[in-house]
Short mmCIF file of C-alpha atoms and ligand atoms in Angstrom, two decimals:
data_model
loop_
_atom_site.label_atom_id
_atom_site.label_comp_id
_atom_site.label_asym_id
_atom_site.label_seq_id
_atom_site.Cartn_x
_atom_site.Cartn_y
_atom_site.Cartn_z
CA UNK A 167 0.00 0.00 0.00
CA UNK A 168 1.54 3.20 -1.29
CA UNK A 169 2.88 5.44 1.51
CA UNK A 170 2.23 2.80 4.19
CA UNK A 171 4.03 -0.49 3.59
CA UNK A 172 7.74 -1.04 3.07
CA UNK A 173 10.31 -3.78 3.61
CA UNK A 174 10.60 -3.03 7.32
CA UNK A 175 6.85 -3.53 7.73
CA UNK A 176 6.70 -6.65 5.53
CA UNK A 177 9.60 -8.34 7.34
CA UNK A 178 8.21 -7.52 10.79
CA UNK A 179 4.77 -8.72 9.74
CA UNK A 180 6.05 -12.00 8.36
CA UNK A 181 8.17 -12.72 11.45
CA UNK A 182 5.55 -11.84 14.06
CA UNK A 183 2.18 -12.75 12.52
CA UNK A 184 2.71 -14.57 9.21
CA UNK A 185 -0.27 -15.95 7.29
CA UNK A 186 0.43 -13.93 4.13
CA UNK A 187 1.46 -15.92 1.03
CA UNK A 188 2.39 -12.94 -1.15
CA UNK A 189 3.19 -9.37 -0.14
CA UNK A 190 2.25 -6.88 -2.89
CA UNK A 191 4.58 -3.90 -3.22
CA UNK A 192 3.26 -0.35 -3.55
CA UNK A 193 3.23 0.70 -7.21
CA UNK A 194 6.26 2.06 -9.03
CA UNK A 195 5.19 5.08 -11.06
CA UNK A 196 7.00 4.51 -14.36
CA UNK A 197 8.43 7.45 -16.31
CA UNK A 198 9.91 8.21 -19.73
CA UNK A 199 13.44 8.06 -18.33
CA UNK A 200 12.75 4.62 -16.80
CA UNK A 201 14.49 5.76 -13.62
CA UNK A 202 13.00 4.77 -10.29
CA UNK A 203 12.94 6.78 -7.07
CA UNK A 204 15.53 5.72 -4.48
CA UNK A 205 12.76 4.48 -2.23
CA UNK A 206 11.23 2.43 -5.07
CA UNK A 207 14.62 0.82 -5.85
CA UNK A 208 15.11 -0.05 -2.20
CA UNK A 209 11.57 -1.39 -1.87
CA UNK A 210 11.98 -3.92 -4.67
CA UNK A 211 15.57 -4.94 -3.84
CA UNK A 212 16.11 -8.62 -2.93
CA UNK A 213 17.87 -7.57 0.34
CA UNK A 214 14.76 -5.70 1.49
CA UNK A 215 12.56 -8.72 0.78
CA UNK A 216 14.73 -11.62 1.85
CA UNK A 217 12.62 -14.67 2.72
CA UNK A 218 9.38 -13.13 1.40
CA UNK A 219 7.27 -13.83 -1.68
CA UNK A 220 6.61 -10.45 -3.19
CA UNK A 221 4.65 -9.09 -6.14
CA UNK A 222 6.02 -5.80 -7.53
CA UNK A 223 3.52 -3.48 -9.20
CA UNK A 224 3.74 -0.79 -11.89
CA UNK A 225 1.58 2.18 -12.79
CA UNK A 226 1.89 3.16 -16.45
CA UNK A 227 -0.06 3.50 -19.71
CA UNK A 228 2.99 2.87 -21.89
CA UNK A 229 3.62 -0.75 -22.92
CA UNK A 230 7.29 0.03 -23.72
CA UNK A 231 7.85 1.35 -20.21
CA UNK A 232 6.11 -1.66 -18.70
CA UNK A 233 8.12 -4.10 -20.77
CA UNK A 234 11.45 -2.47 -19.77
CA UNK A 235 10.38 -2.52 -16.12
CA UNK A 236 9.48 -6.22 -16.38
CA UNK A 237 13.09 -6.91 -17.47
CA UNK A 238 14.26 -5.01 -14.40
CA UNK A 239 11.91 -7.07 -12.19
CA UNK A 240 13.37 -10.23 -13.73
CA UNK A 241 16.95 -9.03 -13.08
CA UNK A 242 15.97 -8.48 -9.44
CA UNK A 243 15.12 -12.21 -9.35
CA UNK A 244 11.32 -12.16 -9.32
CA UNK A 245 9.07 -14.21 -11.60
CA UNK A 246 5.80 -12.26 -11.64
CA UNK A 247 4.76 -8.60 -11.59
CA UNK A 248 1.49 -6.71 -11.57
CA UNK A 249 -0.04 -3.91 -13.64
CA UNK A 250 -2.19 -1.45 -11.72
CA UNK A 251 -5.61 -0.92 -13.35
CA UNK A 252 -7.18 -0.05 -10.01
CA UNK A 253 -5.82 3.22 -8.63
CA UNK A 254 -8.77 5.69 -8.54
CA UNK A 255 -6.83 8.83 -7.58
CA UNK A 256 -7.81 11.69 -9.95
CA UNK A 257 -4.14 12.73 -10.33
CA UNK A 258 -3.46 9.24 -11.69
CA UNK A 259 -6.63 8.61 -13.72
CA UNK A 260 -6.62 11.98 -15.48
CA UNK A 261 -3.35 10.90 -17.09
CA UNK A 262 -5.04 7.68 -18.20
CA UNK A 263 -3.09 5.54 -15.75
CA UNK A 264 -4.29 3.15 -13.02
CA UNK A 265 -8.04 2.68 -13.34
CA UNK A 266 -7.93 5.50 -15.93
CA UNK A 267 -7.00 2.73 -18.39
CA UNK A 268 -10.47 1.23 -17.91
CA UNK A 269 -12.04 4.33 -19.48
CA UNK A 270 -10.78 3.44 -22.93
CA UNK A 271 -10.93 -0.29 -23.52
CA UNK A 272 -9.80 0.06 -27.15
CA UNK A 273 -6.60 1.66 -25.90
CA UNK A 274 -6.22 -1.00 -23.15
CA UNK A 275 -6.56 -3.71 -25.80
CA UNK A 276 -3.89 -2.12 -28.00
CA UNK A 277 -1.68 -1.75 -24.90
CA UNK A 278 -2.06 -5.47 -24.10
CA UNK A 279 -1.58 -6.49 -27.75
CA UNK A 280 1.70 -4.55 -27.92
CA UNK A 281 2.86 -5.86 -24.57
CA UNK A 282 2.15 -9.51 -25.36
CA UNK A 283 3.50 -9.29 -28.93
CA UNK A 284 6.91 -10.13 -27.40
CA UNK A 285 7.72 -12.86 -24.94
CA UNK A 286 7.76 -11.30 -21.48
CA UNK A 287 10.65 -12.00 -19.08
CA UNK A 288 8.27 -12.58 -16.14
CA UNK A 289 4.58 -13.39 -15.96
CA UNK A 290 2.12 -10.54 -15.65
CA UNK A 291 -0.94 -10.15 -13.42
CA UNK A 292 -3.33 -7.21 -13.16
CA UNK A 293 -5.20 -5.54 -10.33
CA UNK A 294 -8.43 -4.01 -11.57
CA UNK A 295 -11.62 -2.21 -10.60
CA UNK A 296 -14.97 -3.52 -11.93
CA UNK A 297 -15.64 -0.42 -14.01
CA UNK A 298 -14.80 3.26 -14.17
CA UNK A 299 -18.23 4.87 -13.85
CA UNK A 300 -20.51 1.88 -13.70
CA UNK A 301 -20.59 -1.83 -12.94
CA UNK A 302 -22.17 -2.32 -16.39
CA UNK A 303 -18.67 -1.98 -17.83
CA UNK A 304 -17.52 -5.12 -16.03
CA UNK A 305 -18.52 -7.80 -18.61
CA UNK A 306 -16.57 -5.83 -21.26
CA UNK A 307 -13.50 -5.55 -19.04
CA UNK A 308 -13.69 -9.28 -18.28
CA UNK A 309 -14.01 -10.14 -21.98
CA UNK A 310 -10.85 -8.11 -22.66
CA UNK A 311 -8.81 -9.59 -19.78
CA UNK A 312 -9.78 -13.13 -20.84
CA UNK A 313 -7.89 -12.67 -24.10
CA UNK A 314 -4.44 -12.40 -22.47
CA UNK A 315 -2.28 -14.96 -20.64
CA UNK A 316 -2.37 -13.26 -17.25
CA UNK A 317 -0.97 -15.04 -14.19
CA UNK A 318 -3.92 -13.88 -12.07
CA UNK A 319 -6.42 -11.02 -11.84
CA UNK A 320 -7.03 -9.22 -8.55
CA UNK A 321 -10.44 -7.60 -8.43
CA UNK A 322 -11.26 -4.71 -6.13
CA UNK A 323 -15.02 -5.17 -6.30
CA UNK A 324 -15.84 -1.47 -6.70
CA UNK A 325 -15.86 0.97 -9.58
CA UNK A 326 -13.42 3.87 -9.76
CA UNK A 327 -16.30 6.24 -9.00
CA UNK A 328 -16.93 4.33 -5.77
CA UNK A 329 -13.35 4.96 -4.60
CA UNK A 330 -12.79 3.07 -1.30
CA UNK A 331 -16.14 3.14 0.49
CA UNK A 332 -19.75 2.11 0.13
CA UNK A 333 -20.94 -1.39 -0.61
CA UNK A 334 -18.69 -3.78 -2.54
CA UNK A 335 -20.07 -5.95 -5.36
CA UNK A 336 -19.29 -9.61 -4.61
CA UNK A 337 -21.60 -10.58 -7.50
CA UNK A 338 -19.07 -8.96 -9.87
CA UNK A 339 -16.40 -11.23 -8.43
CA UNK A 340 -18.69 -14.26 -8.89
CA UNK A 341 -19.16 -13.24 -12.53
CA UNK A 342 -15.37 -13.12 -12.95
CA UNK A 343 -15.07 -16.64 -11.51
CA UNK A 344 -17.69 -17.90 -13.99
CA UNK A 345 -16.06 -16.05 -16.89
CA UNK A 346 -12.98 -18.24 -16.86
CA UNK A 347 -10.38 -15.46 -16.42
CA UNK A 348 -7.21 -16.89 -14.87
CA UNK A 349 -7.14 -17.11 -11.06
CA UNK A 350 -9.46 -14.34 -9.90
CA UNK A 351 -8.40 -12.92 -6.50
CA UNK A 352 -11.10 -11.13 -4.48
CA UNK A 353 -10.30 -7.76 -2.90
CA UNK A 354 -12.40 -5.26 -0.94
CA UNK A 355 -13.54 -4.75 2.67
CA UNK A 356 -12.40 -8.04 4.20
CA UNK A 357 -11.96 -6.91 7.82
CA UNK A 358 -12.73 -10.10 9.77
CA UNK A 359 -12.60 -13.88 9.43
CA UNK A 360 -16.38 -13.81 9.21
CA UNK A 361 -16.20 -11.44 6.18
CA UNK A 362 -14.04 -14.04 4.41
CA UNK A 363 -16.43 -16.87 5.39
CA UNK A 364 -19.37 -14.87 4.01
CA UNK A 365 -17.53 -14.32 0.73
CA UNK A 366 -16.67 -17.99 0.41
CA UNK A 367 -20.23 -19.08 1.15
CA UNK A 368 -21.48 -16.59 -1.48
CA UNK A 369 -18.85 -17.67 -4.00
CA UNK A 370 -17.56 -21.16 -3.07
CA UNK A 371 -15.01 -21.20 -5.91
CA UNK A 372 -13.05 -18.34 -4.28
CA UNK A 373 -9.37 -19.39 -4.44
CA UNK A 374 -7.59 -16.40 -2.95
CA UNK A 375 -8.14 -13.01 -1.42
CA UNK A 376 -6.12 -9.82 -1.14
CA UNK A 377 -6.41 -7.81 2.07
CA UNK A 378 -5.32 -4.21 2.55
CA UNK A 379 -6.84 -2.09 5.30
CA UNK A 380 -8.10 -5.10 7.29
CA UNK A 381 -4.53 -6.27 7.80
CA UNK A 382 -3.39 -2.84 8.94
CA UNK A 383 -6.20 -2.78 11.51
CA UNK A 384 -5.58 -6.36 12.62
CA UNK A 385 -2.12 -7.60 11.60
CA UNK A 386 -3.03 -11.17 12.65
CA UNK A 387 -5.99 -11.35 10.25
CA UNK A 388 -4.28 -13.44 7.55
CA UNK A 389 -3.11 -15.94 10.17
CA UNK A 390 -6.61 -16.08 11.68
CA UNK A 391 -8.16 -16.74 8.26
CA UNK A 392 -5.88 -19.77 8.06
CA UNK A 393 -7.09 -20.99 11.45
CA UNK A 394 -4.41 -19.34 13.65
CA UNK A 395 -4.91 -17.22 16.75
CA UNK A 396 -5.66 -13.55 17.34
CA UNK A 397 -2.79 -11.14 18.04
CA UNK A 398 -1.72 -11.07 21.69
CA UNK A 399 -0.37 -8.00 23.51
CA UNK A 400 3.22 -9.16 23.36
CA UNK A 401 3.05 -9.61 19.59
CA UNK A 402 1.47 -6.20 19.13
CA UNK A 403 4.15 -4.58 21.34
CA UNK A 404 6.84 -6.36 19.30
CA UNK A 405 5.15 -5.24 16.03
CA UNK A 406 4.96 -1.54 16.86
CA UNK A 407 8.37 -1.43 18.58
CA UNK A 408 10.08 -3.19 15.64
CA UNK A 409 8.45 -0.80 13.16
CA UNK A 410 9.38 2.25 15.22
CA UNK A 411 13.01 1.14 15.67
CA UNK A 412 13.31 0.23 11.96
CA UNK A 413 11.82 3.52 10.76
CA UNK A 414 13.86 5.51 13.32
CA UNK A 415 17.08 4.01 11.91
CA UNK A 416 15.98 4.60 8.32
CA UNK A 417 14.43 8.05 8.63
CA UNK A 418 14.39 10.12 11.82
CA UNK A 419 12.71 9.91 15.28
CA UNK A 420 10.00 12.43 14.42
CA UNK A 421 9.22 10.88 11.05
CA UNK A 422 9.18 7.39 12.57
CA UNK A 423 6.71 8.48 15.26
CA UNK A 424 4.53 10.18 12.65
CA UNK A 425 4.51 7.03 10.55
CA UNK A 426 3.63 4.83 13.54
CA UNK A 427 0.77 7.16 14.49
CA UNK A 428 -0.58 7.02 10.93
CA UNK A 429 -0.47 3.22 11.00
CA UNK A 430 -2.15 3.12 14.42
CA UNK A 431 -5.10 5.08 13.04
CA UNK A 432 -6.26 1.81 11.44
CA UNK A 433 -6.70 -0.23 14.67
CA UNK A 434 -7.99 2.84 16.55
CA UNK A 435 -10.70 3.44 13.94
CA UNK A 436 -13.52 5.75 15.07
CA UNK A 437 -12.77 5.50 18.80
CA UNK A 438 -12.66 9.23 19.62
CA UNK A 439 -11.01 8.85 23.05
CA UNK A 440 -8.14 6.74 21.70
CA UNK A 441 -7.82 9.00 18.66
CA UNK A 442 -7.29 11.96 20.97
CA UNK A 443 -4.77 10.08 23.14
CA UNK A 444 -2.87 9.00 20.04
CA UNK A 445 -2.76 12.54 18.69
CA UNK A 446 -1.30 13.80 22.00
CA UNK A 447 1.22 10.97 22.47
CA UNK A 448 4.80 12.20 22.06
CA UNK A 449 6.70 8.93 22.43
CA UNK A 450 6.39 5.37 21.19
CA UNK A 451 5.46 3.92 24.62
CA UNK A 452 2.43 6.20 24.98
CA UNK A 453 1.38 5.37 21.41
CA UNK A 454 1.60 1.63 22.12
CA UNK A 455 -0.26 1.96 25.42
CA UNK A 456 -3.08 3.74 23.58
CA UNK A 457 -3.46 1.07 20.94
CA UNK A 458 -2.99 -2.30 22.71
C1 FMN B 592 -3.23 4.03 1.70
C2 FMN B 592 -3.53 3.09 0.59
C3 FMN B 592 -2.54 2.79 -0.35
C4 FMN B 592 -2.81 1.90 -1.41
N1 FMN B 592 -1.83 1.61 -2.32
C5 FMN B 592 -2.09 0.71 -3.32
C6 FMN B 592 -1.06 0.35 -4.27
O1 FMN B 592 0.08 0.83 -4.23
N2 FMN B 592 -1.39 -0.56 -5.23
C7 FMN B 592 -2.64 -1.14 -5.29
O2 FMN B 592 -2.89 -1.97 -6.17
N3 FMN B 592 -3.61 -0.81 -4.43
C8 FMN B 592 -3.36 0.09 -3.45
N4 FMN B 592 -4.35 0.41 -2.56
C9 FMN B 592 -5.66 -0.25 -2.66
C10 FMN B 592 -5.70 -1.53 -1.80
O3 FMN B 592 -4.72 -2.44 -2.26
C11 FMN B 592 -7.06 -2.22 -1.88
O4 FMN B 592 -7.34 -2.51 -3.21
C12 FMN B 592 -8.19 -1.37 -1.32
O5 FMN B 592 -7.82 -0.71 -0.13
C13 FMN B 592 -9.41 -2.26 -1.03
O6 FMN B 592 -9.06 -3.37 -0.23
P1 FMN B 592 -9.19 -3.37 1.38
O7 FMN B 592 -10.64 -3.06 1.68
O8 FMN B 592 -8.78 -4.75 1.78
O9 FMN B 592 -8.29 -2.30 1.89
C14 FMN B 592 -4.10 1.30 -1.52
C15 FMN B 592 -5.09 1.60 -0.56
C16 FMN B 592 -4.83 2.48 0.48
C17 FMN B 592 -5.93 2.78 1.47
#
């Protein structure tokens, strides 16, 4: 998740809670010069991700840029990478990137045709929304995606217009499963084990799920979905302390504390009292005491 997750967080998560099969990297915003930001280079480096299965992701509307980046991903030692067709941010979509690519399916088809006209060095997956303005676009998007040899397709079951809130559309995911696109992965609003059970009873062919905000709020969620236990206080103390120490070494005390507070907003949620305490906290111990 862009601006939230990094190697320090992934490593700490894997060591303390586990349960995640693949950690998806925040997108790399590709450019004409094909140069990456220092933080993007570090994020994808094998050292940063030792012992983890990761899926790098790119944001671009240029098949040449994507192809060059896929060679870079391969040189880093990875075998699969993802194209972002899901980002709904207006600064991204107005340039026709992210879910902006869903607005012009003729262009998306020509993009895919050009990309797959050569053999790719690694396999490609996509992460998509179910439409730009309307869910009625979904069958057309599915028909397009079905025509390409994608490794898997992650589906955030909302349109771009719906951003990140409001009801999700599990029926759109079920349609994807029936359509025969390769390995559909459900994404959207899985916050509890019971949410996952509901999804699976609605769509019994569900193979895999992607979880974002639910895992930030409850870092043990993936483990719990696989039958493991809830997070205990010691684990949570270890989690926040490890993140703080890691970020302090990498950035600066103040930045590290700011980052921890931002992360803690997810478990604190709408609890006004704890929100206030967290805002006032000026050291890591007070932050941790507020949250666990
Ligand atoms: C802060 C933030 C950063 C995100 N960054 C990315 C990203 O880099 N790539 C991506 O595909 N999705 C990104 N997303 C979207 C999530 O991966 C996910 O699709 C969305 O939050 C819905 O799933 P959830 O309800 O499990 O969080 C981001 C979401 C948030 C809230």
